[in-house]
XYZ file of N, CA and C in Angstrom:
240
model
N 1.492 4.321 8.725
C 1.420 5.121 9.934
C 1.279 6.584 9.571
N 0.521 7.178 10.212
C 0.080 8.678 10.133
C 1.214 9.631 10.083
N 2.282 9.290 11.089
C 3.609 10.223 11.251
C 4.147 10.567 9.802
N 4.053 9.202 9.313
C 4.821 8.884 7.767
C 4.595 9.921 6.600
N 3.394 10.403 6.807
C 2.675 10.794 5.813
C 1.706 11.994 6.099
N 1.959 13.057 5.304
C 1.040 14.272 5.315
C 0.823 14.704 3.358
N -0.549 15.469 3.523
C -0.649 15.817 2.426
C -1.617 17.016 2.529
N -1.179 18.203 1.593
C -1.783 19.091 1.806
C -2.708 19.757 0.430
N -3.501 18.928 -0.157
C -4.250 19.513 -1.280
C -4.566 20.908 -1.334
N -4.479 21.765 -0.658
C -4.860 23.154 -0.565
C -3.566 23.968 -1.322
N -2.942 23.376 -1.210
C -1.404 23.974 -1.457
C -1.542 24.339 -3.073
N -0.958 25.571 -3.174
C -1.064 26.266 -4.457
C -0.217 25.829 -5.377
N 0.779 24.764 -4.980
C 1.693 24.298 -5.475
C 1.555 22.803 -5.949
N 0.933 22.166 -5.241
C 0.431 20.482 -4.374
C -0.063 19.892 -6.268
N 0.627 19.140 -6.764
C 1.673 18.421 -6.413
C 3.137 19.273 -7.041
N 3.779 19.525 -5.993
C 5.150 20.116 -6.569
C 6.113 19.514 -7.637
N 5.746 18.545 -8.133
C 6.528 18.045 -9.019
C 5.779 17.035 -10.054
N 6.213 17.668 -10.976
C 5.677 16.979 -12.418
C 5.254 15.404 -12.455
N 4.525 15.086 -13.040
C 4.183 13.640 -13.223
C 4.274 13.123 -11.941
N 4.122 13.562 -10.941
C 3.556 12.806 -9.240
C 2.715 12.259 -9.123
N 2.312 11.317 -8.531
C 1.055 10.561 -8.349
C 0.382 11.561 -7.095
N -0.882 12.007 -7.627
C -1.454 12.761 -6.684
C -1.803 12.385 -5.527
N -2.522 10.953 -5.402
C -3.123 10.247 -4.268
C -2.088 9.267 -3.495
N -0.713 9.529 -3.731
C 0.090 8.967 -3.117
C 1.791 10.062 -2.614
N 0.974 11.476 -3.010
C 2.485 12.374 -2.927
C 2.372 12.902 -1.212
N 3.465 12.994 -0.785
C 3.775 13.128 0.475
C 4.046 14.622 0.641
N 3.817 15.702 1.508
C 3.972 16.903 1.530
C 4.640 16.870 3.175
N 5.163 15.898 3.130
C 5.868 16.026 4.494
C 6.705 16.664 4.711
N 7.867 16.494 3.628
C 9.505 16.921 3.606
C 8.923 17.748 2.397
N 8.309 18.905 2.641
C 8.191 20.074 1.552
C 9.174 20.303 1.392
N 10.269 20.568 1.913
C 11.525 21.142 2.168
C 12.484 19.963 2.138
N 12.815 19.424 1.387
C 14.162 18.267 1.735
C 15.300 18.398 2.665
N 14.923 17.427 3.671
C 16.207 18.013 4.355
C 17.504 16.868 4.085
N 17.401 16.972 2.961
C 18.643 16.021 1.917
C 19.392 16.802 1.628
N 18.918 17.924 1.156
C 19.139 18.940 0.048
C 20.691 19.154 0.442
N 21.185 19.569 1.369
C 22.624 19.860 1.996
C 23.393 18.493 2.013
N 23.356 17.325 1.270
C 24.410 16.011 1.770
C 24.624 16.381 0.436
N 24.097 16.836 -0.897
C 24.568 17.328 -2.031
C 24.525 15.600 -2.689
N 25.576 15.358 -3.485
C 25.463 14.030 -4.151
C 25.175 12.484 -3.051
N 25.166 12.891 -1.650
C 25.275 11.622 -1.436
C 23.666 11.441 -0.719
N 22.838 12.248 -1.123
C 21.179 12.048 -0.627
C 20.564 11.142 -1.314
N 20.906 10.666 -2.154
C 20.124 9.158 -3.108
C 19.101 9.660 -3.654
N 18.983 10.860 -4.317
C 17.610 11.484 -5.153
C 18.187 11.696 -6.569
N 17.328 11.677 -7.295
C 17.151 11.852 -8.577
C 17.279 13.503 -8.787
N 18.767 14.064 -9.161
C 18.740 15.760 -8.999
C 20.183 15.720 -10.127
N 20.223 17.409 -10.269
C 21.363 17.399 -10.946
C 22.114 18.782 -10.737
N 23.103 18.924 -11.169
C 23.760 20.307 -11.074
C 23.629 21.246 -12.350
N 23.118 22.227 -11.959
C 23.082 23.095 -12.911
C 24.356 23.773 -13.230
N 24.661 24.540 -14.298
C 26.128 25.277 -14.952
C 26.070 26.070 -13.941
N 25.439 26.757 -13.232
C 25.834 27.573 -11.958
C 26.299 27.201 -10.957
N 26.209 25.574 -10.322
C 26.596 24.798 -9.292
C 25.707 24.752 -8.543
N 24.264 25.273 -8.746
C 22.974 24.888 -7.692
C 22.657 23.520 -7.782
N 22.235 22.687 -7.040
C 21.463 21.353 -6.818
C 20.179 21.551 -7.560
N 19.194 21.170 -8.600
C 17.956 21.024 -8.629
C 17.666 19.632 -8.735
N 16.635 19.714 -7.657
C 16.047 18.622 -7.138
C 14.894 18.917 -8.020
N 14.187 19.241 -8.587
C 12.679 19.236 -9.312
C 12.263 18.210 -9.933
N 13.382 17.170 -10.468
C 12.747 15.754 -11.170
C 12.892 14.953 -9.791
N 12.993 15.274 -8.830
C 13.277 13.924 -7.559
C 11.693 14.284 -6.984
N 11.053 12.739 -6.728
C 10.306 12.576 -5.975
C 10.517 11.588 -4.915
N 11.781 10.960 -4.578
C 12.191 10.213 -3.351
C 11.448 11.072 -2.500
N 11.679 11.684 -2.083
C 10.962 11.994 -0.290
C 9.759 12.017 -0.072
N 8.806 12.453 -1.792
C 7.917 12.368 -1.557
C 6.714 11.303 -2.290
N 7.622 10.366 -2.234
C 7.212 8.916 -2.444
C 6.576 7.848 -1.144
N 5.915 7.089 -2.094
C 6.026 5.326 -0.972
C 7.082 5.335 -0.729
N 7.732 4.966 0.685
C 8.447 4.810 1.549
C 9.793 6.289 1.183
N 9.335 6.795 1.088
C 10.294 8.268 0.897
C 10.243 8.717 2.567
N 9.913 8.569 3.534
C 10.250 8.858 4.971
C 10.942 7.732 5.312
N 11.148 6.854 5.068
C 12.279 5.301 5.405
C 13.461 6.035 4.783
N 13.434 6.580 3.462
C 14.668 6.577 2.805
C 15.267 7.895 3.370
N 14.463 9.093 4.259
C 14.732 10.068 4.392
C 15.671 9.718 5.259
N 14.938 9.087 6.569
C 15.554 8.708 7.686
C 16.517 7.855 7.920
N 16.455 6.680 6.857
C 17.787 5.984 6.493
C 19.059 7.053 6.063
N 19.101 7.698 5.349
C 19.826 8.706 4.498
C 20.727 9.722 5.876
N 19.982 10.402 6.683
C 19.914 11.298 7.651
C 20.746 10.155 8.481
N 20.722 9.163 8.690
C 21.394 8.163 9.797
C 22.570 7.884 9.451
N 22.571 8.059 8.201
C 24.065 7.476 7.769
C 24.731 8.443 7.293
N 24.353 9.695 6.975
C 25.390 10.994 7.044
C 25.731 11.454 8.400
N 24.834 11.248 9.336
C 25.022 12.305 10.592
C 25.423 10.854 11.753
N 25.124 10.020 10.921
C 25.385 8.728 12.116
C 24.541 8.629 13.375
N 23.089 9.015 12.879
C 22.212 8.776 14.471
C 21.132 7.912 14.365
């Protein structure tokens, strides 16, 4: 489904993350809105010695079925 999925090849960035599959990366959730559940978003991330989140090796969201897992994820922190 179309909703599922956006991609923006123009993007100066596109694909934002290393070793992505180009013809299958999602530019939907440019922005994770995981990023704030901290350890309990189910992505591949880690804490840096400063205590920031980097997400840069996670491609969950912007994977095959990475909008299922977004929206699964989002349902069961916020309960909707």
């Amino acid at each position: 489904m179309s909703y599922k999925f956006f991609q923006n090849k123009r993007c100066e960035y596109f694909p934002c993350h290393k070793g992505a599959k180009e013809e299958t990366f999602n530019c939907l959730f440019c922005y994770c809105p995981l990023y704030a559940m901290g350890d309990k978003c189910g992505g591949n991330f880690r804490i840096l010695d400063n205590g920031v989140k980097d997400c840069s090796s996670c491609t969950k969201p912007h994977s095959e079925g990475g909008y299922d897992h977004v929206r699964k994820k989002l349902s069961e922190f916020y309960g909707f």
